[in-house]
PDB file of C-alpha atoms in Angstrom:
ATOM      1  CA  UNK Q   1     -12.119   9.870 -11.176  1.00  0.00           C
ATOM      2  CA  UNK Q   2      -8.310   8.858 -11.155  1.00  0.00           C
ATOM      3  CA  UNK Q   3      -6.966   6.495 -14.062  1.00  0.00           C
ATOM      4  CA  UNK Q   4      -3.988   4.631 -14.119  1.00  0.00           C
ATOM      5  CA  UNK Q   5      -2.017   7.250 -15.782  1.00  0.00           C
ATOM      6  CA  UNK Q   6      -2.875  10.122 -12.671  1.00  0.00           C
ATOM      7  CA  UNK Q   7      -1.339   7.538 -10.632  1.00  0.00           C
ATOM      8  CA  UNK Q   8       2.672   8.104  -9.321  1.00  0.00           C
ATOM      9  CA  UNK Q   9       4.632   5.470  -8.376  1.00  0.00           C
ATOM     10  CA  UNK Q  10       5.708   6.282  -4.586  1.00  0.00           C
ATOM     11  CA  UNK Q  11       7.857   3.510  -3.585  1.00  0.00           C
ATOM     12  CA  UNK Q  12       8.710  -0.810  -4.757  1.00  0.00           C
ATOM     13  CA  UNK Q  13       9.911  -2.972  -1.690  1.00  0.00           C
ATOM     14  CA  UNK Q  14      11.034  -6.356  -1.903  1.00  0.00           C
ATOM     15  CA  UNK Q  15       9.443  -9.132   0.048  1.00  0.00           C
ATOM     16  CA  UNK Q  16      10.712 -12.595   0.538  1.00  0.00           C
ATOM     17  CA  UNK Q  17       7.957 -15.034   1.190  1.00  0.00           C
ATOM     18  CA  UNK Q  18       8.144 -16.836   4.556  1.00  0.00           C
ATOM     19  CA  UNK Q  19       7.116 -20.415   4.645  1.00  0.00           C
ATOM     20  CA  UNK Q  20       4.633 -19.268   7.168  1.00  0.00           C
ATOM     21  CA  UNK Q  21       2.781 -17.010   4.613  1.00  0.00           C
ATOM     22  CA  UNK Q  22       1.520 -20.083   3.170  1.00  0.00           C
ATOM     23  CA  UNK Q  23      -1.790 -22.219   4.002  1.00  0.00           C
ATOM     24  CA  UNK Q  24      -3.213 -25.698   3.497  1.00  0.00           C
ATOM     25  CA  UNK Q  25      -3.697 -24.962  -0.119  1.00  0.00           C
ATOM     26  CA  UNK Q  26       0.352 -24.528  -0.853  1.00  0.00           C
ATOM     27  CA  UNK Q  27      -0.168 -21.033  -1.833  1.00  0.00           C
ATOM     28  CA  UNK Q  28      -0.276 -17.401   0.128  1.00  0.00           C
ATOM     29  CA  UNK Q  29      -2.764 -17.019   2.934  1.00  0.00           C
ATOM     30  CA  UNK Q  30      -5.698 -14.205   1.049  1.00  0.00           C
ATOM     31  CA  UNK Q  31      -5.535 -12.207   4.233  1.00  0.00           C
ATOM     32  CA  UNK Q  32      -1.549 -12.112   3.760  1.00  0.00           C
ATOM     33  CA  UNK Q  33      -1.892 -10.103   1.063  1.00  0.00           C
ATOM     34  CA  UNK Q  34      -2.695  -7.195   2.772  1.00  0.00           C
ATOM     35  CA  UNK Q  35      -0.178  -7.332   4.653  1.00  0.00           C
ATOM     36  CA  UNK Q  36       2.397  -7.615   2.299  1.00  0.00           C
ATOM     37  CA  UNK Q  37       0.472  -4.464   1.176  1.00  0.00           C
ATOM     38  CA  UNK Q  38       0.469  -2.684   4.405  1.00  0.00           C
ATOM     39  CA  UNK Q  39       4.506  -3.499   4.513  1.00  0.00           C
ATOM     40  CA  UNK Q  40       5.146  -1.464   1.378  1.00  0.00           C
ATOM     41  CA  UNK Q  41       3.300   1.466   2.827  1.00  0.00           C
ATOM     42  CA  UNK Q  42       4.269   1.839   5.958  1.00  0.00           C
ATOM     43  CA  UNK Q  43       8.064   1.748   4.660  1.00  0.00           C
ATOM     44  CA  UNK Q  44       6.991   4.709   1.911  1.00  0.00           C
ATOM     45  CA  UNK Q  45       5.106   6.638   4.435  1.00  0.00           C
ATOM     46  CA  UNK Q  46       8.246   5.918   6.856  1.00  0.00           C
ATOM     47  CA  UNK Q  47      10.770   7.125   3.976  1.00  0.00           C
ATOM     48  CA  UNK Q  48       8.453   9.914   3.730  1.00  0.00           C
ATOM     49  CA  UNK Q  49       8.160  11.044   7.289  1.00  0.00           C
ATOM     50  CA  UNK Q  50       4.583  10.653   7.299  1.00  0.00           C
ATOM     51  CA  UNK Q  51       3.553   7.944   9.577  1.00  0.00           C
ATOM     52  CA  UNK Q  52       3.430   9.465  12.590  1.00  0.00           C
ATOM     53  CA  UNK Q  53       4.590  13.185  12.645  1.00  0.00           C
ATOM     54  CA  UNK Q  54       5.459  15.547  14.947  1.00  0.00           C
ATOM     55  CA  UNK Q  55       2.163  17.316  15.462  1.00  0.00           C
ATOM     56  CA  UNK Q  56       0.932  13.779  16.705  1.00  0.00           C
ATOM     57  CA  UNK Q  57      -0.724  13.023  13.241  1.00  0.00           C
ATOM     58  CA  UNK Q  58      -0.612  10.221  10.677  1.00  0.00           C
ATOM     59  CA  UNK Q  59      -2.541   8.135   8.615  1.00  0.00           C
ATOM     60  CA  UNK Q  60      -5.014   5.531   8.987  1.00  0.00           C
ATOM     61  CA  UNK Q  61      -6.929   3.805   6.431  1.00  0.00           C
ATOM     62  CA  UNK Q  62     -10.553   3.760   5.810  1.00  0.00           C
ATOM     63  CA  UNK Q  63     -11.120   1.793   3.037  1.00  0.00           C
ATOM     64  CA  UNK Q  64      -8.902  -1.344   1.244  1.00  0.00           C
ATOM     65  CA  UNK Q  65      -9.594  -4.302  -1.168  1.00  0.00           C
ATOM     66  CA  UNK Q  66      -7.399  -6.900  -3.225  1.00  0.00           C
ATOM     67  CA  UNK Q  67      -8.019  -8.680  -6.474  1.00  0.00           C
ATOM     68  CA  UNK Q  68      -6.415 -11.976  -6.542  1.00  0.00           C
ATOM     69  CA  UNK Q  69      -4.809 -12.484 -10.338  1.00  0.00           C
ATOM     70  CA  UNK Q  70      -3.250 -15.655  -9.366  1.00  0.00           C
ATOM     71  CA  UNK Q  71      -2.055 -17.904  -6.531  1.00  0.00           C
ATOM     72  CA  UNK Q  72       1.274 -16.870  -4.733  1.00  0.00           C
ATOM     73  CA  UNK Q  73       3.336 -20.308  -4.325  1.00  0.00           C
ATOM     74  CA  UNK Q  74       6.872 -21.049  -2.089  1.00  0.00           C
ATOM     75  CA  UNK Q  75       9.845 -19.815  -2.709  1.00  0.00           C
ATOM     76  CA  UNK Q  76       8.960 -16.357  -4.283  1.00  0.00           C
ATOM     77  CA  UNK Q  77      10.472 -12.971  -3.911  1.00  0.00           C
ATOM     78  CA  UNK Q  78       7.540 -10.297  -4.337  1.00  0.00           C
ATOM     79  CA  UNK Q  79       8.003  -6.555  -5.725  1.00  0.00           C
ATOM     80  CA  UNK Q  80       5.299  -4.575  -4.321  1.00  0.00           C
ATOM     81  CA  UNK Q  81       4.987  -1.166  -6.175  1.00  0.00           C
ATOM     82  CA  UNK Q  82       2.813   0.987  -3.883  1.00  0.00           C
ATOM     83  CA  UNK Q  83       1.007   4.273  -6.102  1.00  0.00           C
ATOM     84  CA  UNK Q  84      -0.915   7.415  -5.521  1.00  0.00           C
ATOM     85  CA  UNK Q  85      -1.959  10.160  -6.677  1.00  0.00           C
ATOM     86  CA  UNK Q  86      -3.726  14.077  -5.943  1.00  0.00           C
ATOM     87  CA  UNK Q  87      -5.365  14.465  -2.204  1.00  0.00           C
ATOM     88  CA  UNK Q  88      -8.470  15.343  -1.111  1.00  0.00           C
ATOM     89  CA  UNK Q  89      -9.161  17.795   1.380  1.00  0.00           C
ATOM     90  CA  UNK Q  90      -8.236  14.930   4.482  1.00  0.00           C
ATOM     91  CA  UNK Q  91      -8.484  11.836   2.250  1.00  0.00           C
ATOM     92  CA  UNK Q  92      -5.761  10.299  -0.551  1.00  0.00           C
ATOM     93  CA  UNK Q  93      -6.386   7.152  -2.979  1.00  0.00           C
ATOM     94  CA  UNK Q  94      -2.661   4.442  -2.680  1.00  0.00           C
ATOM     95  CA  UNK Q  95      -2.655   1.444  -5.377  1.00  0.00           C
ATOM     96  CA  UNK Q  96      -0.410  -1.805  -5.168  1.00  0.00           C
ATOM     97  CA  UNK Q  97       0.665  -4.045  -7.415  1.00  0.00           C
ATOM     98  CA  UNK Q  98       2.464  -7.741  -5.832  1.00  0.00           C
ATOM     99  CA  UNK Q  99       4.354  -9.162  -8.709  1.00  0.00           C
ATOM    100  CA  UNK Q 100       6.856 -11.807  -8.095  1.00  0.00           C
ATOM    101  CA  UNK Q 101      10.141 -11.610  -8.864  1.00  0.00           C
ATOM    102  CA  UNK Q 102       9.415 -13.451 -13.120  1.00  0.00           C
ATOM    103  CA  UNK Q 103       7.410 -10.278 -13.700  1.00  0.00           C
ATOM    104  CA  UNK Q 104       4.016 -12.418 -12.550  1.00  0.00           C
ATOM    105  CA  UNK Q 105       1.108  -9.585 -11.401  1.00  0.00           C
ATOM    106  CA  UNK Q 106      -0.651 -11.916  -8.322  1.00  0.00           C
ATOM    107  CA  UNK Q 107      -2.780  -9.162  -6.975  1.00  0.00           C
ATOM    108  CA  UNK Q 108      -3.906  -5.670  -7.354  1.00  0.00           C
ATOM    109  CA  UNK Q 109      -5.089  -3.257  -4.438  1.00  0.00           C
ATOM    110  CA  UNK Q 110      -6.719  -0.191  -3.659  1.00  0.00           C
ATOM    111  CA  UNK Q 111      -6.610   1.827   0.199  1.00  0.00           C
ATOM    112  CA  UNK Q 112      -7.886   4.819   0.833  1.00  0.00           C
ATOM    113  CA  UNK Q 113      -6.453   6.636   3.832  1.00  0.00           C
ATOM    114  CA  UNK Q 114      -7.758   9.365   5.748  1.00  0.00           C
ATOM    115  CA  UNK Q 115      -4.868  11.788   7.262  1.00  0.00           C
ATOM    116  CA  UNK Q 116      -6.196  11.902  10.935  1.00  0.00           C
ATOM    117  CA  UNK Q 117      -5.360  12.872  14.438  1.00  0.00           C
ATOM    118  CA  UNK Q 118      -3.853  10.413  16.603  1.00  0.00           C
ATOM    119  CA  UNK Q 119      -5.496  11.955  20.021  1.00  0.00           C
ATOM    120  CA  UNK Q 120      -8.628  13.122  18.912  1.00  0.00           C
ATOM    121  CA  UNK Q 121      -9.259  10.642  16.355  1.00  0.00           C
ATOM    122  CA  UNK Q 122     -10.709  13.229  13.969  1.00  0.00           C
ATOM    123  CA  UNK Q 123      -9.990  14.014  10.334  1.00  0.00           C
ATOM    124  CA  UNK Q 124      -7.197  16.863   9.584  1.00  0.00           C
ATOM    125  CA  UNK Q 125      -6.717  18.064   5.960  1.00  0.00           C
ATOM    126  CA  UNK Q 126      -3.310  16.436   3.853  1.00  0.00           C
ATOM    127  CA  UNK Q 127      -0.347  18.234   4.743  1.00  0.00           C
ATOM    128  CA  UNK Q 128       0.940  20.361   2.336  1.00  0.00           C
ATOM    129  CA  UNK Q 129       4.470  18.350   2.168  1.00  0.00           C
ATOM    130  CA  UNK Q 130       2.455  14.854   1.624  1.00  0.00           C
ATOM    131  CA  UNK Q 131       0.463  16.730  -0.890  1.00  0.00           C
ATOM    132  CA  UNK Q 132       3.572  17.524  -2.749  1.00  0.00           C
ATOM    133  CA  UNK Q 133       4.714  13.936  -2.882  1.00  0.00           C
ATOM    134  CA  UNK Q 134       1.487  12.580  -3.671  1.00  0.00           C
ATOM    135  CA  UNK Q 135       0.767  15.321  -6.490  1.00  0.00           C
ATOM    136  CA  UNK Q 136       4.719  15.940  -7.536  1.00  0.00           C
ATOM    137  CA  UNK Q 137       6.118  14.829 -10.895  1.00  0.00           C
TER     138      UNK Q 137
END
């Protein structure tokens, strides 16, 4: 099992929240946080080169969840801090963390991606450069 200290920080983006993010209860929509979470990956796995590759593969994610520390209220500027750690054979474990810009943690995630495919659809094992990154000092 992975603990917080086999985790590696990958990559912190900065988010401004839109007034739009917001719902009737003057704080951040739940779903939204995903989103926000989804942001700061997709701009690591873009730094990385890893989206979507040459050999027509990428990730996709098979598994997510957030817990809600506390409500996200207008204006903010959120740090998410996206996190992994060692692969599996096709499979690798990312963490988040949205704090706002005070040092407040709001919410804590998990996803767990699965490196696939994009024609076939199937599972394909970690490349060995995404390994590196995930698994590097």
């Amino acid at each position: 099992m992975t603990t917080k200290n086999d985790r590696k920080l990958l990559h912190v983006t900065r988010i401004e929240l839109r007034w739009a993010d917001m719902d009737a209860n003057a704080h951040v929509n739940n779903a939204t946080y995903f989103t926000y979470m989804e942001q700061a990956r997709i701009e690591w796995l873009n730094a990385a080169g890893m989206q979507n590759t040459a050999e027509g593969e990428g990730p996709v994610v098979v598994k997510t969840s957030c817990t809600y520390l506390a409500p996200i209220g207008y204006p903010e500027t959120l740090e998410v801090r996206v996190y992994g750690a060692a692969p599996g054979r096709t499979s690798f474990p990312t963490w988040y963390e949205i704090n706002g810009a005070a040092g407040a943690r709001y919410a804590e995630g998990d996803a767990t991606m699965v490196w696939t495919n994009r024609a076939s659809g199937k599972s394909q094992p970690v490349p060995d450069a995404l390994r590196a990154l995930l698994a590097g000092p």
